């Protein structure tokens, strides 16, 4: 699941005695464990002290004594920050995190200017920043100040991170020691505990640690995806109003997998991934500008400072607690009836028939239009003409920028769609829960509140409809282009499509009418997914970029070379396409781009219009 985050398809490691002990601990029966061991030994994959050294193409060596506690952020999981460097790192990132505001306002000030085509200047507008004193907020009969760096969300979450008993017990022990010293969570921090398995709460209770986590506000809110996928729920109203009033860059600290822009919460711009114990620590500190090595987390009942180093549990304490509290019977009991379901599940009506019974009234599952108008014959590939840019973006645009995730804004096209069908905002649920409804998902495509589309001068899911230049939502512009028969494209920088590589990051653009993406480089799984939806991934040749070529996205594009390479049954791979961009006021830019159809199978998918059409034609 996590391998794509570091650029791999999978991670391979040898099985050893410790791996077998894990299988035993998690309730696998003796026969299964014996089978695994026998098979791995027979295949030469079982590791012992006498095993020969594996031969690798490259070897990385790490001095374990140099490892330091770290977080990652504020908006990419690969951006590591040493714990002691977080305050300075946040200050360095602050101006960039403030950039454009998503709403026009009479109180906007100018952050900077850039030159548009024709020599005109365009300003970037932002709200007035907070004063040095921050914003005063009253919540639950307490008055305090919010400022840049205030931690408003602290969440122990994620199916992967919470699968490690050591860090979960470590968080519980830290909470215990903090509570015993009289420390409490800061009043502006929204806390939650959402492990991936019921076994976690079993062993936390067995160890006597749940009461201390709950005392600090880390109550169980559920199992599975919550804050990590944007399901943190709203901030308390006074907190949210304070953030908006001061245009504050507030923070979240979560033990999640991903922290891409707009993913965790639309009002929280700085998001840091951390271990569960550090999540507890930042809930106590309440601010990412606090240096946890040097500054106190708070003060005890006698007014004495309490430092993290004083209450951090030792590895010996953690190991002893895990050994005492974690039993294989917990796994056996929790997973014995995992496929049975509760009474609500068992009580669902099951429609009869051999095909799916589509409910026209459903706002969760609708029949998608992928096969509308599809013929039995493979269509001929043609060159693309009259193409318009729907979105122009820079580097590191992730699948979270492209594919809808998290909460649905009532003011967004997806929210308006649900409101029109009498769905109340409290029942919107999330994009993830409505991924079976293409009408919701395509309206959420490129609707990320932190998207920076160069075609407009504010953040969010906006663009202009060309040639007139009217500003509108990306969905509405795409719908107009579709009615006009205009094919669309995306222009991007490096690492386009990084992240979780969700299928809707390719499905959504395809349904909006995007036929081609031109980027400096791609996350490899997303590139493959684009081809699977019939979208052509082109790559700028070395040295070429949107900026170096002088492209603004207002041009009309023509792509030549597709017929020559793929027409009449030809199946070239990795060929170059000539792109001609006609400027709105005359003149033309011509450049070559490499078609990233890297294998014969990818060529087949593209020629058929995507993998869905390819598979269906094989069945015909």
mmCIF file of C-alpha atoms in Angstrom, residues 134-421:
data_model
loop_
_atom_site.group_PDB
_atom_site.id
_atom_site.type_symbol
_atom_site.label_atom_id
_atom_site.label_comp_id
_atom_site.label_asym_id
_atom_site.label_seq_id
_atom_site.Cartn_x
_atom_site.Cartn_y
_atom_site.Cartn_z
ATOM 1 C CA UNK A 134 -2.741 36.709 16.713
ATOM 2 C CA UNK A 135 -6.508 36.423 17.028
ATOM 3 C CA UNK A 136 -8.347 36.233 20.338
ATOM 4 C CA UNK A 137 -10.838 33.348 20.536
ATOM 5 C CA UNK A 138 -13.264 32.227 23.237
ATOM 6 C CA UNK A 139 -14.228 28.572 23.245
ATOM 7 C CA UNK A 140 -15.765 26.490 26.027
ATOM 8 C CA UNK A 141 -15.473 29.388 28.476
ATOM 9 C CA UNK A 142 -11.737 29.794 27.815
ATOM 10 C CA UNK A 143 -10.196 32.763 26.038
ATOM 11 C CA UNK A 144 -6.897 32.317 24.216
ATOM 12 C CA UNK A 145 -4.997 33.496 21.173
ATOM 13 C CA UNK A 146 -4.574 31.651 17.913
ATOM 14 C CA UNK A 147 -1.595 32.485 15.741
ATOM 15 C CA UNK A 148 0.373 31.130 12.832
ATOM 16 C CA UNK A 149 1.570 27.678 13.841
ATOM 17 C CA UNK A 150 -1.205 26.924 16.327
ATOM 18 C CA UNK A 151 -1.994 23.192 16.259
ATOM 19 C CA UNK A 152 -5.752 22.892 15.738
ATOM 20 C CA UNK A 153 -5.817 19.162 14.881
ATOM 21 C CA UNK A 154 -3.858 16.387 16.604
ATOM 22 C CA UNK A 155 -4.905 12.953 15.377
ATOM 23 C CA UNK A 156 -3.619 9.471 16.060
ATOM 24 C CA UNK A 157 -4.816 7.883 12.849
ATOM 25 C CA UNK A 158 -3.875 5.743 9.842
ATOM 26 C CA UNK A 159 -4.218 2.044 9.152
ATOM 27 C CA UNK A 160 -0.452 1.671 8.752
ATOM 28 C CA UNK A 161 0.990 3.778 11.558
ATOM 29 C CA UNK A 162 -1.396 2.435 14.205
ATOM 30 C CA UNK A 163 -0.498 -1.165 13.294
ATOM 31 C CA UNK A 164 2.745 -0.786 15.264
ATOM 32 C CA UNK A 165 2.111 -1.641 18.943
ATOM 33 C CA UNK A 166 5.352 0.031 20.031
ATOM 34 C CA UNK A 167 4.363 3.508 18.879
ATOM 35 C CA UNK A 168 0.773 3.141 20.088
ATOM 36 C CA UNK A 169 1.873 1.999 23.537
ATOM 37 C CA UNK A 170 4.477 4.773 23.466
ATOM 38 C CA UNK A 171 1.700 7.304 22.876
ATOM 39 C CA UNK A 172 -0.304 5.832 25.738
ATOM 40 C CA UNK A 173 2.635 5.906 28.130
ATOM 41 C CA UNK A 174 3.435 9.497 27.181
ATOM 42 C CA UNK A 175 -0.206 10.442 27.830
ATOM 43 C CA UNK A 176 -0.042 8.703 31.220
ATOM 44 C CA UNK A 177 3.122 10.506 32.287
ATOM 45 C CA UNK A 178 1.767 13.852 31.028
ATOM 46 C CA UNK A 179 -1.529 13.457 32.868
ATOM 47 C CA UNK A 180 0.269 12.447 36.059
ATOM 48 C CA UNK A 181 2.306 15.676 35.840
ATOM 49 C CA UNK A 182 -0.903 17.682 35.477
ATOM 50 C CA UNK A 183 -0.547 18.554 31.788
ATOM 51 C CA UNK A 184 -3.541 18.815 29.487
ATOM 52 C CA UNK A 185 -4.271 19.286 25.808
ATOM 53 C CA UNK A 186 -4.470 22.931 24.740
ATOM 54 C CA UNK A 187 -8.098 24.074 24.360
ATOM 55 C CA UNK A 188 -7.777 24.938 20.664
ATOM 56 C CA UNK A 189 -6.568 21.449 19.653
ATOM 57 C CA UNK A 190 -9.105 19.011 18.197
ATOM 58 C CA UNK A 191 -7.966 15.502 19.162
ATOM 59 C CA UNK A 192 -8.982 12.048 17.990
ATOM 60 C CA UNK A 193 -7.939 8.394 18.087
ATOM 61 C CA UNK A 194 -8.768 6.255 15.037
ATOM 62 C CA UNK A 195 -6.655 3.092 14.822
ATOM 63 C CA UNK A 196 -6.955 0.655 11.967
ATOM 64 C CA UNK A 197 -7.879 -2.319 14.146
ATOM 65 C CA UNK A 198 -9.973 -3.050 17.239
ATOM 66 C CA UNK A 199 -6.983 -4.956 18.586
ATOM 67 C CA UNK A 200 -5.287 -1.606 19.252
ATOM 68 C CA UNK A 201 -7.938 -0.502 21.712
ATOM 69 C CA UNK A 202 -7.920 -3.991 23.242
ATOM 70 C CA UNK A 203 -4.246 -3.825 24.208
ATOM 71 C CA UNK A 204 -4.406 -0.143 25.204
ATOM 72 C CA UNK A 205 -7.197 -1.036 27.630
ATOM 73 C CA UNK A 206 -5.319 -4.120 28.818
ATOM 74 C CA UNK A 207 -2.302 -1.920 29.549
ATOM 75 C CA UNK A 208 -4.454 0.595 31.415
ATOM 76 C CA UNK A 209 -3.523 3.403 29.016
ATOM 77 C CA UNK A 210 -6.889 4.281 27.441
ATOM 78 C CA UNK A 211 -8.052 6.421 30.403
ATOM 79 C CA UNK A 212 -4.973 8.628 30.089
ATOM 80 C CA UNK A 213 -5.385 9.068 26.323
ATOM 81 C CA UNK A 214 -9.028 9.957 26.896
ATOM 82 C CA UNK A 215 -8.076 12.401 29.650
ATOM 83 C CA UNK A 216 -6.051 14.259 27.015
ATOM 84 C CA UNK A 217 -8.953 14.153 24.551
ATOM 85 C CA UNK A 218 -7.839 11.202 22.443
ATOM 86 C CA UNK A 219 -11.181 9.425 22.524
ATOM 87 C CA UNK A 220 -11.917 6.640 20.060
ATOM 88 C CA UNK A 221 -13.805 8.079 17.074
ATOM 89 C CA UNK A 222 -13.813 4.963 14.918
ATOM 90 C CA UNK A 223 -11.579 2.515 13.105
ATOM 91 C CA UNK A 224 -9.998 3.193 9.732
ATOM 92 C CA UNK A 225 -9.646 6.309 7.606
ATOM 93 C CA UNK A 226 -10.471 9.565 9.379
ATOM 94 C CA UNK A 227 -8.200 12.620 9.531
ATOM 95 C CA UNK A 228 -5.668 11.045 7.177
ATOM 96 C CA UNK A 229 -8.223 11.187 4.320
ATOM 97 C CA UNK A 230 -9.800 14.476 5.390
ATOM 98 C CA UNK A 231 -12.541 13.055 7.611
ATOM 99 C CA UNK A 232 -11.606 15.067 10.681
ATOM 100 C CA UNK A 233 -14.939 16.863 10.745
ATOM 101 C CA UNK A 234 -15.257 20.643 11.088
ATOM 102 C CA UNK A 235 -13.179 22.718 13.438
ATOM 103 C CA UNK A 236 -15.163 24.124 16.377
ATOM 104 C CA UNK A 237 -16.944 27.201 15.071
ATOM 105 C CA UNK A 238 -15.019 29.787 17.150
ATOM 106 C CA UNK A 239 -11.716 28.194 16.089
ATOM 107 C CA UNK A 240 -12.665 28.199 12.413
ATOM 108 C CA UNK A 241 -13.844 31.797 12.621
ATOM 109 C CA UNK A 242 -10.576 32.819 14.268
ATOM 110 C CA UNK A 243 -8.539 31.123 11.557
ATOM 111 C CA UNK A 244 -10.539 32.892 8.845
ATOM 112 C CA UNK A 245 -10.519 36.273 10.589
ATOM 113 C CA UNK A 246 -6.743 36.306 10.913
ATOM 114 C CA UNK A 247 -6.012 34.453 7.675
ATOM 115 C CA UNK A 248 -3.950 32.186 9.919
ATOM 116 C CA UNK A 249 -1.676 29.401 8.788
ATOM 117 C CA UNK A 250 -2.627 26.885 11.470
ATOM 118 C CA UNK A 251 -1.297 23.346 11.688
ATOM 119 C CA UNK A 252 -2.289 19.741 12.101
ATOM 120 C CA UNK A 253 -0.080 16.973 13.460
ATOM 121 C CA UNK A 254 -1.201 13.472 12.608
ATOM 122 C CA UNK A 255 0.220 9.972 12.541
ATOM 123 C CA UNK A 256 -1.025 9.545 8.981
ATOM 124 C CA UNK A 257 0.438 8.520 5.654
ATOM 125 C CA UNK A 258 -0.165 11.579 3.517
ATOM 126 C CA UNK A 259 -0.454 15.302 4.085
ATOM 127 C CA UNK A 260 -1.013 16.724 0.612
ATOM 128 C CA UNK A 261 -2.542 20.183 0.272
ATOM 129 C CA UNK A 262 -6.228 20.405 1.103
ATOM 130 C CA UNK A 263 -6.353 16.758 2.171
ATOM 131 C CA UNK A 264 -6.439 17.015 5.957
ATOM 132 C CA UNK A 265 -8.736 20.028 6.347
ATOM 133 C CA UNK A 266 -9.547 22.922 4.040
ATOM 134 C CA UNK A 267 -8.752 25.506 6.738
ATOM 135 C CA UNK A 268 -5.442 23.941 7.802
ATOM 136 C CA UNK A 269 -2.545 24.841 5.521
ATOM 137 C CA UNK A 270 0.401 23.287 7.399
ATOM 138 C CA UNK A 271 0.107 19.543 7.991
ATOM 139 C CA UNK A 272 2.813 17.429 9.601
ATOM 140 C CA UNK A 273 3.128 13.666 9.746
ATOM 141 C CA UNK A 274 4.511 12.361 13.027
ATOM 142 C CA UNK A 275 4.621 9.281 15.214
ATOM 143 C CA UNK A 276 1.692 8.781 17.635
ATOM 144 C CA UNK A 277 3.758 9.853 20.682
ATOM 145 C CA UNK A 278 4.697 13.102 18.934
ATOM 146 C CA UNK A 279 1.035 13.694 18.105
ATOM 147 C CA UNK A 280 0.345 13.594 21.846
ATOM 148 C CA UNK A 281 3.300 15.895 22.507
ATOM 149 C CA UNK A 282 2.082 18.538 20.038
ATOM 150 C CA UNK A 283 -1.449 18.349 21.473
ATOM 151 C CA UNK A 284 0.129 19.306 24.804
ATOM 152 C CA UNK A 285 2.340 22.018 23.306
ATOM 153 C CA UNK A 286 -0.378 23.347 21.003
ATOM 154 C CA UNK A 287 2.041 25.009 18.598
ATOM 155 C CA UNK A 288 4.550 23.827 15.990
ATOM 156 C CA UNK A 289 6.782 26.827 16.729
ATOM 157 C CA UNK A 290 7.589 25.248 20.100
ATOM 158 C CA UNK A 291 10.966 23.498 20.086
ATOM 159 C CA UNK A 292 10.243 20.226 21.873
ATOM 160 C CA UNK A 293 13.936 19.755 22.679
ATOM 161 C CA UNK A 294 14.293 23.104 24.442
ATOM 162 C CA UNK A 295 10.853 24.486 25.335
ATOM 163 C CA UNK A 296 8.467 23.079 27.953
ATOM 164 C CA UNK A 297 5.258 21.348 26.907
ATOM 165 C CA UNK A 298 3.490 23.153 29.731
ATOM 166 C CA UNK A 299 3.632 23.620 33.479
ATOM 167 C CA UNK A 300 2.619 21.310 36.264
ATOM 168 C CA UNK A 301 0.302 22.168 39.152
ATOM 169 C CA UNK A 302 3.192 23.842 40.985
ATOM 170 C CA UNK A 303 3.995 26.028 38.004
ATOM 171 C CA UNK A 304 7.162 24.136 37.181
ATOM 172 C CA UNK A 305 7.989 23.562 33.485
ATOM 173 C CA UNK A 306 7.539 20.035 32.118
ATOM 174 C CA UNK A 307 9.786 19.031 29.237
ATOM 175 C CA UNK A 308 9.237 16.271 26.694
ATOM 176 C CA UNK A 309 12.468 14.563 27.702
ATOM 177 C CA UNK A 310 11.115 14.164 31.239
ATOM 178 C CA UNK A 311 8.005 12.211 30.237
ATOM 179 C CA UNK A 312 9.166 10.395 27.098
ATOM 180 C CA UNK A 313 8.875 6.634 27.794
ATOM 181 C CA UNK A 314 11.970 4.477 27.485
ATOM 182 C CA UNK A 315 12.168 1.642 24.978
ATOM 183 C CA UNK A 316 12.353 -0.779 27.909
ATOM 184 C CA UNK A 317 9.041 0.539 29.289
ATOM 185 C CA UNK A 318 7.395 0.242 25.882
ATOM 186 C CA UNK A 319 8.673 -3.298 25.263
ATOM 187 C CA UNK A 320 7.624 -4.502 28.713
ATOM 188 C CA UNK A 321 4.123 -3.041 28.284
ATOM 189 C CA UNK A 322 3.685 -4.564 24.828
ATOM 190 C CA UNK A 323 4.744 -7.995 26.102
ATOM 191 C CA UNK A 324 2.308 -7.752 28.991
ATOM 192 C CA UNK A 325 -0.700 -6.302 27.159
ATOM 193 C CA UNK A 326 -0.654 -7.814 23.657
ATOM 194 C CA UNK A 327 -1.951 -11.364 23.241
ATOM 195 C CA UNK A 328 -2.667 -13.459 20.152
ATOM 196 C CA UNK A 329 -6.158 -14.170 21.492
ATOM 197 C CA UNK A 330 -7.046 -10.532 20.834
ATOM 198 C CA UNK A 331 -6.522 -11.008 17.107
ATOM 199 C CA UNK A 332 -8.405 -14.307 17.106
ATOM 200 C CA UNK A 333 -11.394 -12.826 18.926
ATOM 201 C CA UNK A 334 -11.630 -9.592 16.929
ATOM 202 C CA UNK A 335 -11.255 -11.244 13.535
ATOM 203 C CA UNK A 336 -13.197 -14.467 14.153
ATOM 204 C CA UNK A 337 -16.414 -12.982 12.721
ATOM 205 C CA UNK A 338 -14.948 -10.199 10.635
ATOM 206 C CA UNK A 339 -16.846 -11.269 7.490
ATOM 207 C CA UNK A 340 -20.188 -11.754 9.224
ATOM 208 C CA UNK A 341 -21.211 -8.125 9.535
ATOM 209 C CA UNK A 342 -23.660 -6.603 11.988
ATOM 210 C CA UNK A 343 -27.450 -6.710 11.886
ATOM 211 C CA UNK A 344 -27.659 -3.643 9.627
ATOM 212 C CA UNK A 345 -25.412 -5.352 7.077
ATOM 213 C CA UNK A 346 -27.297 -8.630 7.305
ATOM 214 C CA UNK A 347 -30.604 -6.804 6.938
ATOM 215 C CA UNK A 348 -29.812 -5.219 3.577
ATOM 216 C CA UNK A 349 -32.210 -6.173 0.787
ATOM 217 C CA UNK A 350 -30.512 -8.095 -2.025
ATOM 218 C CA UNK A 351 -31.973 -7.406 -5.492
ATOM 219 C CA UNK A 352 -32.515 -10.394 -7.747
ATOM 220 C CA UNK A 353 -31.059 -10.749 -11.242
ATOM 221 C CA UNK A 354 -27.744 -11.397 -12.949
ATOM 222 C CA UNK A 355 -26.824 -7.744 -13.489
ATOM 223 C CA UNK A 356 -26.527 -4.823 -11.132
ATOM 224 C CA UNK A 357 -29.832 -3.165 -10.298
ATOM 225 C CA UNK A 358 -29.080 0.546 -10.724
ATOM 226 C CA UNK A 359 -31.095 2.858 -8.479
ATOM 227 C CA UNK A 360 -31.766 6.089 -10.359
ATOM 228 C CA UNK A 361 -32.447 7.926 -7.091
ATOM 229 C CA UNK A 362 -29.138 6.955 -5.497
ATOM 230 C CA UNK A 363 -26.617 9.727 -4.886
ATOM 231 C CA UNK A 364 -23.953 7.172 -3.933
ATOM 232 C CA UNK A 365 -23.871 4.762 -6.881
ATOM 233 C CA UNK A 366 -24.740 5.661 -10.473
ATOM 234 C CA UNK A 367 -24.092 3.909 -13.763
ATOM 235 C CA UNK A 368 -20.988 5.582 -15.211
ATOM 236 C CA UNK A 369 -20.893 6.713 -18.864
ATOM 237 C CA UNK A 370 -17.613 5.034 -19.777
ATOM 238 C CA UNK A 371 -19.183 2.835 -22.474
ATOM 239 C CA UNK A 372 -21.699 5.310 -23.913
ATOM 240 C CA UNK A 373 -21.369 5.393 -27.693
ATOM 241 C CA UNK A 374 -18.707 2.680 -27.741
ATOM 242 C CA UNK A 375 -18.400 0.620 -30.928
ATOM 243 C CA UNK A 376 -17.198 -2.950 -31.345
ATOM 244 C CA UNK A 377 -14.433 -1.805 -33.664
ATOM 245 C CA UNK A 378 -11.234 -0.222 -32.403
ATOM 246 C CA UNK A 379 -11.388 3.463 -33.400
ATOM 247 C CA UNK A 380 -8.730 4.978 -35.600
ATOM 248 C CA UNK A 381 -6.303 7.271 -33.791
ATOM 249 C CA UNK A 382 -6.348 10.828 -35.082
ATOM 250 C CA UNK A 383 -4.285 13.930 -34.486
ATOM 251 C CA UNK A 384 -5.759 16.414 -32.014
ATOM 252 C CA UNK A 385 -6.821 19.889 -33.093
ATOM 253 C CA UNK A 386 -8.401 22.890 -31.404
ATOM 254 C CA UNK A 387 -7.241 21.755 -27.987
ATOM 255 C CA UNK A 388 -7.622 24.140 -25.042
ATOM 256 C CA UNK A 389 -5.810 24.124 -21.691
ATOM 257 C CA UNK A 390 -8.202 23.505 -18.805
ATOM 258 C CA UNK A 391 -5.553 23.686 -16.080
ATOM 259 C CA UNK A 392 -1.929 24.910 -16.015
ATOM 260 C CA UNK A 393 0.011 23.898 -12.904
ATOM 261 C CA UNK A 394 3.557 23.761 -11.575
ATOM 262 C CA UNK A 395 5.606 21.042 -9.884
ATOM 263 C CA UNK A 396 4.480 18.319 -7.458
ATOM 264 C CA UNK A 397 0.793 18.435 -8.322
ATOM 265 C CA UNK A 398 -0.533 15.371 -6.553
ATOM 266 C CA UNK A 399 -3.459 13.058 -7.036
ATOM 267 C CA UNK A 400 -5.002 14.923 -4.087
ATOM 268 C CA UNK A 401 -4.982 18.104 -6.184
ATOM 269 C CA UNK A 402 -6.532 16.205 -9.092
ATOM 270 C CA UNK A 403 -8.813 13.610 -7.538
ATOM 271 C CA UNK A 404 -11.472 14.568 -5.005
ATOM 272 C CA UNK A 405 -10.808 13.525 -1.417
ATOM 273 C CA UNK A 406 -12.162 14.406 1.998
ATOM 274 C CA UNK A 407 -15.100 16.652 2.815
ATOM 275 C CA UNK A 408 -17.470 18.077 0.184
ATOM 276 C CA UNK A 409 -17.900 21.861 0.292
ATOM 277 C CA UNK A 410 -21.605 22.869 -0.041
ATOM 278 C CA UNK A 411 -20.504 25.777 -2.266
ATOM 279 C CA UNK A 412 -18.585 23.500 -4.666
ATOM 280 C CA UNK A 413 -20.088 22.008 -7.851
ATOM 281 C CA UNK A 414 -20.309 18.616 -6.086
ATOM 282 C CA UNK A 415 -22.027 20.224 -3.084
ATOM 283 C CA UNK A 416 -24.486 22.050 -5.330
ATOM 284 C CA UNK A 417 -25.254 18.769 -7.106
ATOM 285 C CA UNK A 418 -26.136 17.098 -3.793
ATOM 286 C CA UNK A 419 -28.154 20.078 -2.557
ATOM 287 C CA UNK A 420 -30.201 19.983 -5.763
ATOM 288 C CA UNK A 421 -31.092 16.384 -4.838
#
